[in-house]
Coordinates of C-alpha atoms in Angstrom, one line a residue:
M1 CA 98.1 169.4 94.9
L2 CA 94.9 168.9 96.9
T3 CA 92.8 172.0 96.5
H4 CA 89.5 170.8 95.0
S5 CA 86.1 170.5 96.6
R6 CA 82.7 169.1 95.6
N7 CA 81.1 172.6 95.8
Q8 CA 83.8 174.0 93.5
A9 CA 83.1 171.3 91.0
I10 CA 79.4 172.1 91.1
L11 CA 80.1 175.8 90.7
R12 CA 82.4 175.2 87.6
D13 CA 79.8 172.9 86.0
L14 CA 77.0 175.4 86.5
F15 CA 79.1 178.1 85.0
A16 CA 79.9 175.9 82.0
L17 CA 76.2 175.4 81.5
G18 CA 75.5 179.1 82.0
D19 CA 78.1 180.0 79.5
V20 CA 76.4 177.9 76.8
V21 CA 73.1 179.6 77.5
V22 CA 74.5 183.2 77.5
L23 CA 76.5 182.6 74.3
L24 CA 73.3 181.4 72.6
L25 CA 71.6 184.4 73.9
G26 CA 74.4 186.6 72.5
A27 CA 73.9 185.1 69.1
I28 CA 70.2 185.9 69.3
V29 CA 71.0 189.5 70.3
A30 CA 73.4 189.8 67.4
S31 CA 70.6 188.6 65.0
L32 CA 68.2 191.2 66.3
L33 CA 70.9 193.9 65.8
R34 CA 72.0 192.7 62.4
F35 CA 68.9 191.1 60.8
D36 CA 66.1 192.4 62.9
T37 CA 65.0 188.7 63.6
F38 CA 64.9 186.7 66.8
F39 CA 66.5 183.6 65.4
P40 CA 69.6 183.7 63.2
P41 CA 69.1 182.9 59.5
D42 CA 69.5 179.4 58.4
G43 CA 73.1 180.0 57.2
F44 CA 74.1 181.1 60.7
L45 CA 72.7 178.2 62.7
V46 CA 75.8 176.1 62.5
P47 CA 78.2 178.8 63.9
T48 CA 75.5 179.7 66.5
F49 CA 75.5 176.3 68.0
M50 CA 79.1 175.4 67.2
A51 CA 80.6 178.5 69.0
P52 CA 79.5 177.4 72.6
L53 CA 80.9 173.9 72.1
V54 CA 84.3 175.2 70.8
Y55 CA 84.3 177.8 73.6
L56 CA 83.9 175.1 76.2
M57 CA 86.7 173.1 74.6
V58 CA 89.1 176.1 74.6
M59 CA 88.1 177.0 78.2
V60 CA 89.0 173.5 79.4
M61 CA 92.3 173.7 77.5
V62 CA 93.2 177.1 79.2
R63 CA 91.8 175.9 82.6
G64 CA 89.4 178.9 82.5
Y65 CA 87.0 177.5 85.1
Q66 CA 89.8 176.6 87.6
T67 CA 90.4 180.2 88.5
L68 CA 86.9 181.2 89.4
N69 CA 86.7 182.4 93.0
P70 CA 83.6 184.2 94.4
E71 CA 85.5 185.3 97.5
T72 CA 88.0 187.4 95.6
M73 CA 85.7 188.2 92.7
Q74 CA 88.3 186.5 90.4
I75 CA 86.4 185.8 87.2
G76 CA 89.3 184.7 85.1
L77 CA 88.9 187.6 82.6
F78 CA 92.1 187.0 80.7
R79 CA 91.3 183.3 80.1
L80 CA 87.7 184.1 79.2
L81 CA 88.9 186.6 76.6
T82 CA 91.4 184.1 75.3
A83 CA 88.7 181.4 75.0
Q84 CA 86.3 183.8 73.2
L85 CA 88.9 185.1 70.7
G86 CA 90.3 181.6 70.2
T87 CA 86.8 180.3 69.5
Y88 CA 86.0 182.9 66.8
A89 CA 89.5 182.5 65.3
L90 CA 88.9 178.8 65.0
L91 CA 85.5 179.3 63.5
L92 CA 86.8 181.8 60.9
V93 CA 89.6 179.4 59.9
F94 CA 87.1 176.6 59.5
A95 CA 84.8 178.9 57.4
Y96 CA 87.8 179.9 55.2
F97 CA 88.9 176.3 54.5
A98 CA 85.2 175.3 54.0
K99 CA 84.9 178.1 51.5
V100 CA 81.9 179.6 53.2
S101 CA 83.6 182.7 54.8
E102 CA 82.1 185.0 52.1
D103 CA 78.6 184.0 53.2
F104 CA 79.2 185.1 56.7
S105 CA 78.1 188.6 57.9
R106 CA 81.1 190.3 59.5
L107 CA 78.8 192.6 61.4
W108 CA 76.8 189.6 62.9
T109 CA 80.1 187.9 63.8
G110 CA 81.3 191.1 65.6
Y111 CA 78.0 191.6 67.4
S112 CA 78.0 188.0 68.5
L113 CA 81.5 188.2 69.8
L114 CA 80.9 191.4 71.7
T115 CA 77.5 190.6 73.2
G116 CA 78.6 187.1 74.1
T117 CA 81.7 188.3 75.9
A118 CA 79.7 191.0 77.7
L119 CA 77.1 188.5 78.9
L120 CA 79.9 186.0 80.0
I121 CA 81.4 188.7 82.2
A122 CA 78.0 189.9 83.5
L123 CA 77.1 186.3 84.4
R124 CA 80.2 185.9 86.5
I125 CA 80.0 189.3 88.3
G126 CA 76.2 188.8 88.9
V127 CA 76.6 185.3 90.4
F128 CA 79.6 186.3 92.5
V129 CA 77.8 189.4 93.9
W130 CA 74.8 187.3 94.7
L131 CA 76.9 184.7 96.5
R132 CA 78.7 187.4 98.5
R133 CA 75.4 189.1 99.5
K134 CA 74.0 185.7 100.6
G135 CA 77.2 185.1 102.7
I136 CA 77.9 181.8 101.0
A137 CA 80.9 182.8 98.9
G138 CA 83.2 180.8 101.3
H139 CA 81.2 177.6 100.8
F140 CA 83.2 176.7 97.7
R141 CA 86.4 176.2 99.6
P142 CA 87.8 172.7 100.1
R143 CA 86.6 171.3 103.4
V144 CA 89.2 169.6 105.6
A145 CA 88.8 167.4 108.6
L146 CA 91.7 166.8 111.0
I147 CA 92.3 163.9 113.4
S148 CA 95.6 163.6 115.3
S149 CA 97.2 162.2 118.4
A150 CA 98.1 164.4 121.4
P151 CA 100.3 166.4 121.5
E152 CA 99.4 168.0 118.2
P153 CA 102.0 167.3 115.6
L154 CA 103.8 170.4 114.2
I155 CA 102.6 169.7 110.6
I156 CA 98.9 169.8 111.8
S157 CA 99.6 173.1 113.6
Q158 CA 101.1 174.5 110.4
L159 CA 98.2 173.2 108.3
R160 CA 95.7 175.0 110.6
A161 CA 97.7 178.2 110.4
R162 CA 97.7 178.1 106.6
A163 CA 94.0 177.5 106.2
E164 CA 93.0 181.1 105.5
S165 CA 96.0 181.9 103.2
H166 CA 95.4 178.7 101.2
S167 CA 91.6 179.2 101.1
F168 CA 90.4 176.0 102.7
T169 CA 88.0 175.5 105.6
I170 CA 88.7 173.2 108.6
V171 CA 85.2 171.7 109.3
H172 CA 86.4 169.3 112.1
N173 CA 89.4 169.0 114.3
H174 CA 89.7 166.1 116.8
R175 CA 92.7 165.3 119.0
I176 CA 93.0 161.9 120.6
V177 CA 93.8 162.5 124.3
Q178 CA 94.6 159.5 126.5
D179 CA 91.9 159.2 129.1
E180 CA 89.0 156.9 129.9
Q181 CA 86.7 158.7 127.4
A182 CA 89.1 158.6 124.5
G183 CA 87.4 155.8 122.6
G184 CA 83.9 157.2 123.1
S185 CA 85.0 160.7 122.1
L186 CA 86.7 159.3 119.0
R187 CA 83.5 157.5 118.0
D188 CA 81.5 160.8 118.5
A189 CA 84.2 162.6 116.4
L190 CA 83.7 160.1 113.6
L191 CA 80.0 160.7 113.5
E192 CA 80.5 164.5 113.4
M193 CA 83.1 164.0 110.7
R194 CA 80.7 162.0 108.5
S195 CA 78.0 164.7 108.9
A196 CA 80.5 167.4 108.0
K197 CA 81.2 165.7 104.6
P198 CA 84.8 166.8 104.2
D199 CA 86.6 166.8 100.9
I200 CA 89.9 165.8 102.6
V201 CA 90.5 163.9 105.8
V202 CA 94.0 164.4 107.3
M203 CA 95.3 161.9 109.8
A204 CA 98.3 162.4 112.1
V205 CA 97.9 159.4 114.5
N206 CA 100.8 157.8 116.1
S207 CA 101.4 154.0 116.0
N208 CA 100.2 153.3 119.5
D209 CA 96.8 155.0 118.9
K210 CA 96.5 153.3 115.5
I211 CA 96.7 149.9 117.3
R212 CA 94.6 150.9 120.3
Y213 CA 91.7 152.4 118.2
A214 CA 92.2 150.3 115.0
D215 CA 88.5 149.4 114.8
I216 CA 87.3 153.0 115.1
L217 CA 90.0 154.4 112.8
D218 CA 89.1 151.8 110.2
D219 CA 85.7 153.4 109.8
I220 CA 87.3 156.6 108.6
G221 CA 87.9 154.6 105.4
A222 CA 84.1 154.7 104.7
I223 CA 84.1 158.5 104.4
S224 CA 83.9 159.5 100.8
S225 CA 86.9 161.8 100.8
D226 CA 90.6 162.0 100.0
L227 CA 92.4 160.4 102.9
V228 CA 95.9 161.6 103.6
E229 CA 98.2 161.2 106.6
I230 CA 101.6 162.3 107.7
S231 CA 104.6 160.1 107.2
D232 CA 106.6 159.3 110.3
L233 CA 110.0 158.3 109.0
N234 CA 111.1 157.4 112.5
E235 CA 108.4 154.6 112.5
G236 CA 109.4 153.3 109.1
Q237 CA 106.4 154.8 107.3
T238 CA 107.9 155.7 104.0
G239 CA 104.9 155.0 101.8
D240 CA 103.8 151.9 100.0
V241 CA 102.5 151.0 96.6
A242 CA 99.0 152.1 97.5
S243 CA 100.2 155.6 98.5
E244 CA 101.5 158.7 96.8
W245 CA 102.9 162.0 97.9
V246 CA 100.6 164.9 97.7
I247 CA 100.8 168.6 98.7
L248 CA 98.2 170.4 100.8
A249 CA 98.9 174.0 101.7
G250 CA 102.5 173.5 100.8
L251 CA 102.9 170.6 103.2
P252 CA 103.7 167.0 102.2
F253 CA 101.3 164.1 103.0
L254 CA 100.8 160.5 101.9
R255 CA 97.5 159.9 100.2
R256 CA 96.1 156.6 101.3
A257 CA 92.8 156.8 99.4
M258 CA 91.3 159.0 96.7
R259 CA 87.7 160.2 96.7
P260 CA 85.7 157.9 94.6
F261 CA 84.3 159.1 91.2
G262 CA 86.4 162.2 91.1
E263 CA 84.9 165.7 91.1
R264 CA 82.1 165.1 88.7
G265 CA 81.5 161.4 88.6
W266 CA 79.1 161.5 91.6
W267 CA 76.5 163.6 89.8
V268 CA 77.0 161.6 86.5
K269 CA 76.3 158.5 88.5
R270 CA 73.3 160.1 90.2
L271 CA 71.8 161.2 86.9
E272 CA 72.4 157.6 85.6
D273 CA 70.5 156.2 88.6
I274 CA 67.6 158.6 88.3
L275 CA 67.1 158.2 84.5
L276 CA 67.7 154.4 84.3
G277 CA 66.1 153.7 87.6
A278 CA 62.9 155.5 86.5
V279 CA 62.8 153.6 83.2
A280 CA 63.4 150.3 85.0
L281 CA 60.6 151.0 87.5
L282 CA 58.2 151.9 84.7
L283 CA 59.0 148.8 82.7
L284 CA 59.0 146.4 85.7
S285 CA 56.0 147.9 87.5
P286 CA 53.6 145.2 86.1
I287 CA 55.9 142.4 87.3
M288 CA 56.3 144.1 90.7
L289 CA 52.5 144.4 91.1
A290 CA 52.1 140.8 90.2
I291 CA 54.7 139.7 92.7
A292 CA 53.1 141.9 95.4
L293 CA 49.8 140.3 94.8
A294 CA 51.3 136.8 94.9
V295 CA 53.2 137.5 98.2
K296 CA 49.9 138.7 99.8
L297 CA 47.9 135.7 98.6
T298 CA 50.4 133.0 99.4
S299 CA 51.4 133.7 103.0
R300 CA 50.4 135.8 105.9
G301 CA 52.2 139.1 106.5
P302 CA 53.3 142.3 104.8
I303 CA 54.3 142.4 101.2
L304 CA 57.5 144.3 101.8
F305 CA 60.3 143.7 104.2
A306 CA 62.8 146.4 105.3
Q307 CA 66.2 145.5 106.7
L308 CA 68.7 147.9 108.3
R309 CA 71.9 148.0 106.4
H310 CA 75.0 150.2 106.3
G311 CA 75.0 152.4 103.2
F312 CA 77.0 155.4 101.9
N313 CA 79.4 156.9 104.4
G314 CA 78.7 154.1 106.8
E315 CA 75.2 155.5 107.6
T316 CA 72.3 153.2 108.3
I317 CA 69.6 152.8 105.6
R318 CA 66.4 150.8 105.3
V319 CA 66.7 148.5 102.3
M320 CA 63.4 147.3 100.8
K321 CA 62.7 143.7 99.5
F322 CA 59.7 141.6 98.8
R323 CA 59.1 139.4 101.8
S324 CA 60.3 135.9 101.1
M325 CA 60.0 134.3 104.5
Y326 CA 57.3 133.2 106.8
V327 CA 56.5 135.9 109.4
D328 CA 56.6 133.6 112.4
K329 CA 59.9 132.2 111.3
M330 CA 61.7 135.5 110.7
T331 CA 64.2 135.6 113.6
D332 CA 66.5 138.4 112.3
T333 CA 67.2 141.4 114.6
P334 CA 69.5 144.4 114.1
E335 CA 72.0 142.7 116.4
K336 CA 71.8 139.2 114.8
V337 CA 71.0 138.3 111.2
Q338 CA 71.0 134.7 110.1
Q339 CA 72.0 134.3 106.4
A340 CA 69.7 132.4 104.2
R341 CA 71.0 128.9 103.4
R342 CA 70.1 126.1 101.0
N343 CA 66.7 124.5 101.8
D344 CA 66.1 127.2 104.5
P345 CA 62.8 126.3 106.2
R346 CA 62.1 130.0 106.9
I347 CA 61.6 130.7 103.1
T348 CA 58.2 130.3 101.5
A349 CA 57.7 128.5 98.2
L350 CA 57.2 131.7 96.4
G351 CA 60.1 133.3 98.3
A352 CA 62.4 130.6 97.1
F353 CA 61.6 131.5 93.5
L354 CA 61.9 135.2 94.2
R355 CA 65.3 134.8 95.8
K356 CA 66.6 132.4 93.2
T357 CA 65.7 134.9 90.4
S358 CA 66.6 138.0 92.6
L359 CA 63.2 139.4 91.9
D360 CA 62.8 140.0 95.6
E361 CA 65.3 142.9 95.1
L362 CA 63.1 144.9 92.7
P363 CA 61.7 147.2 95.4
Q364 CA 65.2 148.5 95.9
L365 CA 64.5 150.6 92.8
F366 CA 62.7 152.9 95.2
N367 CA 65.8 153.1 97.3
V368 CA 67.7 154.1 94.2
L369 CA 65.3 156.9 93.3
R370 CA 65.3 158.0 96.9
G371 CA 69.1 158.3 96.8
D372 CA 69.9 155.6 99.4
M373 CA 71.3 153.2 96.8
S374 CA 72.6 153.1 93.3
L375 CA 71.8 150.7 90.4
V376 CA 75.4 149.5 90.5
G377 CA 77.6 149.3 93.5
P378 CA 78.7 147.1 96.4
R379 CA 75.8 145.0 97.7
P380 CA 74.6 146.3 101.1
H381 CA 75.3 143.9 104.0
A382 CA 73.2 143.6 107.1
T383 CA 74.6 145.8 109.9
A384 CA 75.2 142.7 112.1
H385 CA 77.4 141.2 109.3
N386 CA 79.3 144.4 109.0
E387 CA 80.1 144.4 112.7
L388 CA 81.3 140.8 112.3
Y389 CA 83.5 141.1 109.2
R390 CA 85.0 144.5 109.9
T391 CA 87.2 142.8 112.5
R392 CA 88.2 139.9 110.2
I393 CA 88.9 141.6 106.9
D394 CA 91.2 144.6 106.6
G395 CA 89.7 147.6 104.9
Y396 CA 86.3 146.1 104.9
F397 CA 84.4 149.3 105.7
A398 CA 86.0 151.1 102.7
R399 CA 83.3 149.6 100.5
H400 CA 80.9 152.2 102.0
R401 CA 82.8 155.0 100.3
V402 CA 80.1 154.8 97.6
K403 CA 76.4 154.0 97.6
P404 CA 75.4 150.3 97.7
G405 CA 73.9 148.9 94.6
I406 CA 71.3 146.5 93.4
T407 CA 73.9 144.7 91.4
G408 CA 77.7 144.9 91.4
W409 CA 81.0 143.8 90.1
A410 CA 81.3 141.1 92.7
Q411 CA 77.8 139.7 91.9
V412 CA 78.3 139.5 88.1
N413 CA 81.6 137.7 88.8
G414 CA 79.9 135.0 90.8
W415 CA 80.5 136.3 94.4
R416 CA 77.0 136.3 95.7
G417 CA 74.8 134.3 98.0
E418 CA 75.8 133.0 101.4
T419 CA 79.2 134.0 102.7
D420 CA 79.9 131.1 105.0
T421 CA 83.6 131.6 104.9
D422 CA 85.9 134.6 105.4
E423 CA 87.4 133.9 101.9
K424 CA 84.1 134.4 100.2
M425 CA 83.6 137.7 101.9
R426 CA 87.2 138.8 101.2
Q427 CA 86.6 138.1 97.5
R428 CA 83.5 140.2 97.6
V429 CA 85.3 143.1 99.2
L430 CA 88.2 142.8 96.7
H431 CA 85.8 143.0 93.8
D432 CA 84.0 145.9 95.4
M433 CA 87.2 147.8 95.9
F434 CA 88.1 147.1 92.2
Y435 CA 84.8 148.7 91.2
I436 CA 85.3 151.7 93.4
Q437 CA 88.8 152.4 92.2
N438 CA 88.0 151.8 88.5
W439 CA 84.5 153.3 88.2
S440 CA 83.3 154.8 85.0
P441 CA 79.9 155.0 83.4
W442 CA 81.0 152.4 80.9
L443 CA 81.8 150.0 83.8
D444 CA 78.3 150.5 85.2
I445 CA 76.8 149.8 81.7
R446 CA 79.0 146.7 81.4
I447 CA 77.8 145.4 84.8
M448 CA 74.2 146.1 84.0
F449 CA 74.6 144.4 80.7
M450 CA 76.2 141.4 82.3
T451 CA 73.4 141.2 84.8
L452 CA 70.8 141.1 82.1
V453 CA 72.7 138.7 79.8
N454 CA 73.7 136.3 82.5
G455 CA 70.2 136.5 84.0
F456 CA 69.2 137.0 87.6
V457 CA 69.4 133.3 88.4
H458 CA 72.6 132.0 90.1
R459 CA 73.5 128.7 91.8
N460 CA 74.6 130.6 95.0
A461 CA 71.3 132.5 95.3
Y462 CA 68.8 131.0 97.7

C-alpha cells in the first residue's frame, strides 16, 4: 500500500532521535531522585545507554513510529507503552541471567521507567501541538500528482474524492485536452510537477496520448517518485515483469517505477556526500591548487569551465571542471556540444593529462557539497546530448531520478569516454539503472573503492 511520504520519514526519524535524547534525560532525572547525582553511578551506565537502543529496536518491531499523525494527535500511546515495558522487561531478564540483578536499584529503575515514559509522551504532544499551531501538521501527508487523458477516468475521480479520507494531498492535477496548446500545456505541467516534488505520480493516459506525447511523458520518469498508472485491460495492459500491483486509497494501480533510495536512503546518501566530500576536498586541495596554477600558467583563459547539464529531477545544473581546452577553440554551446575525441586539437597539453587522469573533474567536489551532485551516481551528460539520446534510447531520462555523480557504476565497469555509438550510450544507461535500482551505501563504497584501486586513468578517457 502506497501511503508513505518523504516528510513522514523525516518526522519519524526525528522522533526516533528525540526519543533517545529524552530517555537519556529520564535516566538523569532518575539519578537525581535516587542518588542525588547528575550522572548515574558507574554500575548504571550500561543500562542507561542500553535502554534507548533496546527501545528503538522494540519500537521498530511494533511499528511504533508508523502510527504518528500530528493532524489527529495520534501519538501511538499503546505501542509506546508496549515498547517501554518490553525494554525494561528485556533489561531485567538480561540482568537476571548475567547475575547482576541484585546490584540494580529497583527505585532507580522505576524512576527511569516513569520519567522516560512521561517525557516520551510529552515530546509527542509538544511537537504535535507546535505543528498544529504553525499550520503545518498537514505537510506530512503523502503528496500525489495526477496526469490523465480527457475525459477524466473514473478511477482518477474516485482517487480525488478519497484524498481527505485517506490523508494524502493532491499537489498537481493535469488533464490532457486535445487542442493546439496540448503539448505546450503538458510541458508546463511537467515543470510544475517537478517543482511540487510529489511522493507518488499517478498516470491515467490513453494509448493515443502516450504515442502522441511520448517524448514529454518520458520525462516524467526523471521525477524521483513512485510512478503508478491504471491498467487498461481493454488495451492489453495486464502488467509486465517490471510492474507490480499496488493499492492507493483502496484503488488498484500498476507501479512502473519505485522511488530511488526508499524513505531514508536519500539523507543517508546526502550525509555520505557531505562527510566524504569534505574529507576528499581537504585531502585533495593541494593537488587542486597546483592544477589551478598550472592551468593558469600554460594557456590563456579561466581556470574553471562550467557546463550546463541535466541533473536531479531533470533540472539544469552548472557542472564545474578544470579548463582543458584552448579558449579560442571551445565551440560548445548549450544547443550543440562536440564530444572530445582522440587527438582532439582543442585540448591543451596539460588538458590531455587532466582528462586522461580524470583530474579535471575534481572541482565537482564543490558541486557535491553544494548539493547539485553526488560522489557516486550516473555521470551528468551535456544537455544537448540528452536531447539527442532521449529520442534514441527508451527510458533514457530515468537516470535523472537521482543526483549525478563524479564516478558511477557505468564508469568503473568501463563505460566511459566518448559515446560515438548508440550501443555505448545504451550500456551506460543500463548500468546507471542497475545502480539506481540496487543502491545501498555498500554499493557506493564499492564503486569508490573500485575507482581508487583501478585508478582514474582509462583508455577511453581523452
